[in-house]
Tab-separated table of C-alpha atoms in Angstrom:
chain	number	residue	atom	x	y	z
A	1028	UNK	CA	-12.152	-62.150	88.033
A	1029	UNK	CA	-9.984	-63.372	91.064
A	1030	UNK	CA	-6.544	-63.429	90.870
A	1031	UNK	CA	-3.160	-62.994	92.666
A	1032	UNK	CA	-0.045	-61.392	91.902
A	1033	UNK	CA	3.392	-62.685	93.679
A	1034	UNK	CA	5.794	-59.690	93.790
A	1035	UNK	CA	9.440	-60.825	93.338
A	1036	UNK	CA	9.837	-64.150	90.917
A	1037	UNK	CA	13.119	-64.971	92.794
A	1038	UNK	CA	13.936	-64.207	96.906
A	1039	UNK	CA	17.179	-64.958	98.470
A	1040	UNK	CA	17.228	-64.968	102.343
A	1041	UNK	CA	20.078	-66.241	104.117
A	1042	UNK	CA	20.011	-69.774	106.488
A	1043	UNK	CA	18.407	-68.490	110.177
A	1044	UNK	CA	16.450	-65.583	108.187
A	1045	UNK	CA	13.203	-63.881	107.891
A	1046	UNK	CA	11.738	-65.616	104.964
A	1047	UNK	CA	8.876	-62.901	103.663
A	1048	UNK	CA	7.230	-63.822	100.379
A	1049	UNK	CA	4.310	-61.018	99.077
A	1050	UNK	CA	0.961	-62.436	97.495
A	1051	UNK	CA	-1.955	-59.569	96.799
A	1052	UNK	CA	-5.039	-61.025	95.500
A	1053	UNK	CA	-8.065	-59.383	93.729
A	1054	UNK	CA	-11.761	-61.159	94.703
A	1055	UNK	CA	-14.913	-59.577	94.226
A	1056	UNK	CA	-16.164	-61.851	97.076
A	1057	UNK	CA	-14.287	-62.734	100.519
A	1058	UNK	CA	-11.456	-65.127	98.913
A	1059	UNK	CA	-10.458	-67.974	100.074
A	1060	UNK	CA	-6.707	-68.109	99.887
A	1061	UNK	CA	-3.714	-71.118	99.817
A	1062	UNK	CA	-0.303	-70.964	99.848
A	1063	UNK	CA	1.421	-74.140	97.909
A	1064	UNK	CA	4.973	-75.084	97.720
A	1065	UNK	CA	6.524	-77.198	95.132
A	1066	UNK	CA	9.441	-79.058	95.434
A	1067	UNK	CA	11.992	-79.887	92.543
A	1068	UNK	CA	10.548	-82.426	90.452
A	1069	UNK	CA	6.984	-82.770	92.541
A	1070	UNK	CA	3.510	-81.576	92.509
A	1071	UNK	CA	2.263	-79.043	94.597
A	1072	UNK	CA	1.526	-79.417	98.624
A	1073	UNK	CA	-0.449	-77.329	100.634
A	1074	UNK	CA	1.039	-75.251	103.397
A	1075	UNK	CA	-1.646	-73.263	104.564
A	1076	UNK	CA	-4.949	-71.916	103.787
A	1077	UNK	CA	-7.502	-69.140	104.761
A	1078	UNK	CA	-11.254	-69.634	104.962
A	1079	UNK	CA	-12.449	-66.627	107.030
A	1080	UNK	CA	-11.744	-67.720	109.877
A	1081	UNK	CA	-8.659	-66.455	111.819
A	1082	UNK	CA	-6.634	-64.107	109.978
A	1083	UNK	CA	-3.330	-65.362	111.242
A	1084	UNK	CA	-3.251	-68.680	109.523
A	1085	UNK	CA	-0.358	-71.060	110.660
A	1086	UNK	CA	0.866	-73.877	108.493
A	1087	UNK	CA	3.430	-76.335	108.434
A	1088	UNK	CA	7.160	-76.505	108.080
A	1089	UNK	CA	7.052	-73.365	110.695
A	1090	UNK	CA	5.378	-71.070	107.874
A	1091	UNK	CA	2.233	-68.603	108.517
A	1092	UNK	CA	0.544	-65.740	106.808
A	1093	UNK	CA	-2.007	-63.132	107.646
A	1094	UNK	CA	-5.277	-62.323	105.597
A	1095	UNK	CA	-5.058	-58.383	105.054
A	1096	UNK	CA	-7.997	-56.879	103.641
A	1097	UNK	CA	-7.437	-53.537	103.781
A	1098	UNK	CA	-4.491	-54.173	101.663
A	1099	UNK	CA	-5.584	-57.263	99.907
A	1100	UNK	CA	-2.526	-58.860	100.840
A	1101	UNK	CA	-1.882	-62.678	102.043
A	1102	UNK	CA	2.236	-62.411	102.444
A	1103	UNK	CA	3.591	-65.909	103.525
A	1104	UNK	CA	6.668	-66.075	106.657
A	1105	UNK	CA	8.602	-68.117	108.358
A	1106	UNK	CA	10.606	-66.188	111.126
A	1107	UNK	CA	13.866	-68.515	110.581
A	1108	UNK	CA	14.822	-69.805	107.064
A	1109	UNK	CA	16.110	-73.494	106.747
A	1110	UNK	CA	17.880	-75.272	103.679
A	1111	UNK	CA	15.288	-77.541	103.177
A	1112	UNK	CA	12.971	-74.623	102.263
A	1113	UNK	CA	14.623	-73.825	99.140
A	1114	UNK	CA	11.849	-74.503	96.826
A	1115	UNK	CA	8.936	-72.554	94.571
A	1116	UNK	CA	6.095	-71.294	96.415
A	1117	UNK	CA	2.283	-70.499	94.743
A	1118	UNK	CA	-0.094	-68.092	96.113
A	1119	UNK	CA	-3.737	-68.821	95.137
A	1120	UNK	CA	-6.854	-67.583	95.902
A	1121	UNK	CA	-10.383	-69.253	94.811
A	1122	UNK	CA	-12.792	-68.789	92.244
A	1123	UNK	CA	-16.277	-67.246	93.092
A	1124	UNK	CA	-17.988	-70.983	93.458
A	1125	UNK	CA	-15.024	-71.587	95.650
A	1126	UNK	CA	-14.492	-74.932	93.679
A	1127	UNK	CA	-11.813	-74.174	91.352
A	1128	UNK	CA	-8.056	-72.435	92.437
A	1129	UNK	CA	-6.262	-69.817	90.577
A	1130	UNK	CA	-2.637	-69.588	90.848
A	1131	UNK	CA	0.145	-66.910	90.665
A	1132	UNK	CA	3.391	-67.402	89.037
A	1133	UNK	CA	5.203	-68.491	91.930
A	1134	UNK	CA	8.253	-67.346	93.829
A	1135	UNK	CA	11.474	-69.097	93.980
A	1136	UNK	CA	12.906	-69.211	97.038
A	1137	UNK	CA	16.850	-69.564	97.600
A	1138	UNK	CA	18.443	-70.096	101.128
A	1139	UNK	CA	22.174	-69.311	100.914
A	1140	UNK	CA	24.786	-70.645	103.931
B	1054	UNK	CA	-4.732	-94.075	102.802
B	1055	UNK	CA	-3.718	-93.804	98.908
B	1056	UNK	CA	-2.515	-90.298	97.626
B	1057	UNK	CA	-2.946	-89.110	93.588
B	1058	UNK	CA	-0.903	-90.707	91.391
B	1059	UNK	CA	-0.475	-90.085	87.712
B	1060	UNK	CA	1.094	-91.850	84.642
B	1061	UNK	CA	2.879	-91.798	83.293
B	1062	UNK	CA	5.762	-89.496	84.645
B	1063	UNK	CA	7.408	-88.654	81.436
B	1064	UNK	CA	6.938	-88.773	77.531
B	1065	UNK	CA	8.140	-87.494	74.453
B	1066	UNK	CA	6.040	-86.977	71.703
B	1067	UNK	CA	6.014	-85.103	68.252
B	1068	UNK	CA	3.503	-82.472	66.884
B	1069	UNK	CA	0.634	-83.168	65.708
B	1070	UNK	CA	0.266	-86.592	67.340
B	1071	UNK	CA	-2.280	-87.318	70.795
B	1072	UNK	CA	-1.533	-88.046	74.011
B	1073	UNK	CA	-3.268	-89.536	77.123
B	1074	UNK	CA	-2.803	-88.926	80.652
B	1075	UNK	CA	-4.233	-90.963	83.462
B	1076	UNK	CA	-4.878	-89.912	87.220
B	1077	UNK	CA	-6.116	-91.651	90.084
B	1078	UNK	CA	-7.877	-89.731	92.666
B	1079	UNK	CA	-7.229	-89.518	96.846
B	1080	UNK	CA	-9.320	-92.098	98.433
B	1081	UNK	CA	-12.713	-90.689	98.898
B	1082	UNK	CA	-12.098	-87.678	96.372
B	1083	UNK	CA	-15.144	-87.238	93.928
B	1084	UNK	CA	-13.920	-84.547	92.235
B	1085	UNK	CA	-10.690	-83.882	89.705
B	1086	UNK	CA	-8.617	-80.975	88.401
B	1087	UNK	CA	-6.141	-80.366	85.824
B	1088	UNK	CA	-3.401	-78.451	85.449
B	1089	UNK	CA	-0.771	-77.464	83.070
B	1090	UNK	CA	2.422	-75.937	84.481
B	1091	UNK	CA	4.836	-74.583	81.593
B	1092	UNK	CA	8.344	-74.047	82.745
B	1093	UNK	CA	8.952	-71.262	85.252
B	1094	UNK	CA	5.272	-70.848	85.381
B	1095	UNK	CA	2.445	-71.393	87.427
B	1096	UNK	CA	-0.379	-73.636	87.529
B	1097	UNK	CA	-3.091	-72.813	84.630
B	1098	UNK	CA	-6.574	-74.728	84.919
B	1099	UNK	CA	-7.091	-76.689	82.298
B	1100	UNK	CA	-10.799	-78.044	83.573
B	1101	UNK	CA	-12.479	-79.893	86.586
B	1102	UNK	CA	-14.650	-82.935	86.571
B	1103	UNK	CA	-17.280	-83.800	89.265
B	1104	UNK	CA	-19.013	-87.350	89.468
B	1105	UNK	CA	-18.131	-87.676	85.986
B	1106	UNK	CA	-19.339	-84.586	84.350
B	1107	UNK	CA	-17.534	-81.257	83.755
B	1108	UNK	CA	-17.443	-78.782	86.039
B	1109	UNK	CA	-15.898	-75.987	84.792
B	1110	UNK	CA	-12.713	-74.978	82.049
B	1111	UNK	CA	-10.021	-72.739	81.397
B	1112	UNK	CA	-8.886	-70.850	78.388
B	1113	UNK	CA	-7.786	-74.520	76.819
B	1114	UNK	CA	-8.899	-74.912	73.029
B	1115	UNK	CA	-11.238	-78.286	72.626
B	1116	UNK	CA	-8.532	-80.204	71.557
B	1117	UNK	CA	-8.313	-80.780	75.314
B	1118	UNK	CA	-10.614	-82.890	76.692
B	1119	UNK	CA	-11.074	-85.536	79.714
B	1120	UNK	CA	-12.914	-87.855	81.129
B	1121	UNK	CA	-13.994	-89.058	84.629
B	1122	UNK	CA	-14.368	-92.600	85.183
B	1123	UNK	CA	-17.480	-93.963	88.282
B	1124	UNK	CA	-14.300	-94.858	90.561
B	1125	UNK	CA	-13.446	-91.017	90.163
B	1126	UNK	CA	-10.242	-92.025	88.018
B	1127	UNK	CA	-9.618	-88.941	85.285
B	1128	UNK	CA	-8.233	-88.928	82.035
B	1129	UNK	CA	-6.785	-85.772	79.940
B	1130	UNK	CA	-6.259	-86.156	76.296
B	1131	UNK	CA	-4.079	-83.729	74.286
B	1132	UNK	CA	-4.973	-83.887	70.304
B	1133	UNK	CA	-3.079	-82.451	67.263
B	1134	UNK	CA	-0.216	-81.774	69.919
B	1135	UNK	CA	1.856	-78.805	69.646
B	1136	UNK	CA	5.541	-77.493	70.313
B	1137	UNK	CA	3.560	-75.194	72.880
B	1138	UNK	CA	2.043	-78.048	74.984
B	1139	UNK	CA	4.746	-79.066	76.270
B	1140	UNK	CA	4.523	-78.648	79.963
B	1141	UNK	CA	3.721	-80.495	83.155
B	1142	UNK	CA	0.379	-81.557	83.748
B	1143	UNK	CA	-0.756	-81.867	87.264
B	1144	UNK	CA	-3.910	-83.674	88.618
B	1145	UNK	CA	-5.138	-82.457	91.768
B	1146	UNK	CA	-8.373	-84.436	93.511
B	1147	UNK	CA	-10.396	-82.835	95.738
B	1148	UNK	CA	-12.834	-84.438	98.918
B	1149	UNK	CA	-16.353	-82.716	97.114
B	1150	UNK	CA	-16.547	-79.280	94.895
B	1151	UNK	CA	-15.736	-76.372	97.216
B	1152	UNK	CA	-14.029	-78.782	99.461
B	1153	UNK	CA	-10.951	-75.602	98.766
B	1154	UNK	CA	-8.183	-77.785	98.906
B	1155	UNK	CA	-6.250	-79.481	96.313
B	1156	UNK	CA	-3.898	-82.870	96.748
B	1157	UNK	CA	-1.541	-82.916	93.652
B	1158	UNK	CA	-0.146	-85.697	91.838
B	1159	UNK	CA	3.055	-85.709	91.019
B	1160	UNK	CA	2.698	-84.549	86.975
B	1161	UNK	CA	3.335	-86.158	83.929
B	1162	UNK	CA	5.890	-84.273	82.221
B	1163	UNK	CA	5.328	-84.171	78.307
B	1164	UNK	CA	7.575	-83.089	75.557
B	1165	UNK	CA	6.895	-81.980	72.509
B	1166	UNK	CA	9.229	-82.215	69.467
């Protein structure tokens, strides 16, 4: 069955930071993968997906993550961490008709001054 | 161009009692998931409707059901509610079935006492 696992439930970077959040899936088929981020109090929006094409997917708000295979990995970053993106963050990969997602727990993400 | 909106936001109910939840789809969407969210949690899949007929459900007992309406509109309804349902519930409409991308509501949060 596909799934993903998000290592850390909780990630502190400082303001101007390397923000690094770690998503491995398992797919028994090439996955298609999506990084979400929810804000307090809102549903989830879309930051960036992969669909086999590059592997260096680029999103918005600055963020970006690259399709691994060999690791089964799909870590999100953003090279400089701003205020505005404390919030929770979902990793999710697709099922095998590719028409329903799967998420992971999520990460919350806390930028300190 | 009209995003997903749900209603309502927020109700209390007690156990053992049924609830409703409404969702109107993205402009052009045919297809509609549901999600619950419980606190500090991530999205589960509750089920998926496309042009009106079921596409698909998660590990929810029957006592959760839905309904897709010709204008693509969705309804979830909760029976015999319990203490463990309460949650947010998150509609997400898609363009087609592995379209891959989800637009969320916002959720309807509902309480159980």
């Amino acid at each position: 069955a596909q799934s993903v696992t998000q290592l850390g439930s909780h990630v502190s970077v400082s303001e101007g930071a390397l923000v690094l959040l770690r998503c491995n899936y398992s797919s028994s088929v090439p996955p298609y993968l999506f990084w979400y981020v929810q804000y307090p109090n809102q549903g989830l929006q879309l930051l960036l997906k992969y669909t086999s094409a590059a592997t260096l997917v680029k999103g918005i708000n600055g963020f970006e993550a690259e399709f691994k295979k060999s690791e089964t990995s799909f870590h999100l970053t953003k090279p400089s961490a701003h205020m505005s993106d404390a919030a929770e963050y979902f990793c999710a990969v697709s099922d095998l008709g590719r028409d329903k997602i799967i998420f992971g727990k999520g990460t919350r993400l806390h930028i300190l001054p | 161009e009209t995003g997903v909106t749900q209603s309502p936001t927020h109700l209390i109910k007690t156990r053992g009692q049924q609830v409703t939840l409404r969702c109107s789809s993205q402009s052009g969407h045919n297809t509609v998931s549901w999600y619950q969210q419980a606190l500090g949690q991530g999205p589960q899949f509750i089920f998926q409707y496309y042009r009106e007929e079921e596409n698909g459900r998660g590990n929810f007992p029957p006592r959760f059901s839905g309904l897709q309406f010709p204008n693509y509109s969705s309804e979830l309804n909760v029976n015999a509610l319990e203490l463990d349902d309460s949650a947010l519930y998150l509609c997400a409409s898609s363009l087609d079935r592995g379209a891959g991308e989800l637009f969320f509501g916002e959720g309807s949060r509902l309480t159980v006492l």
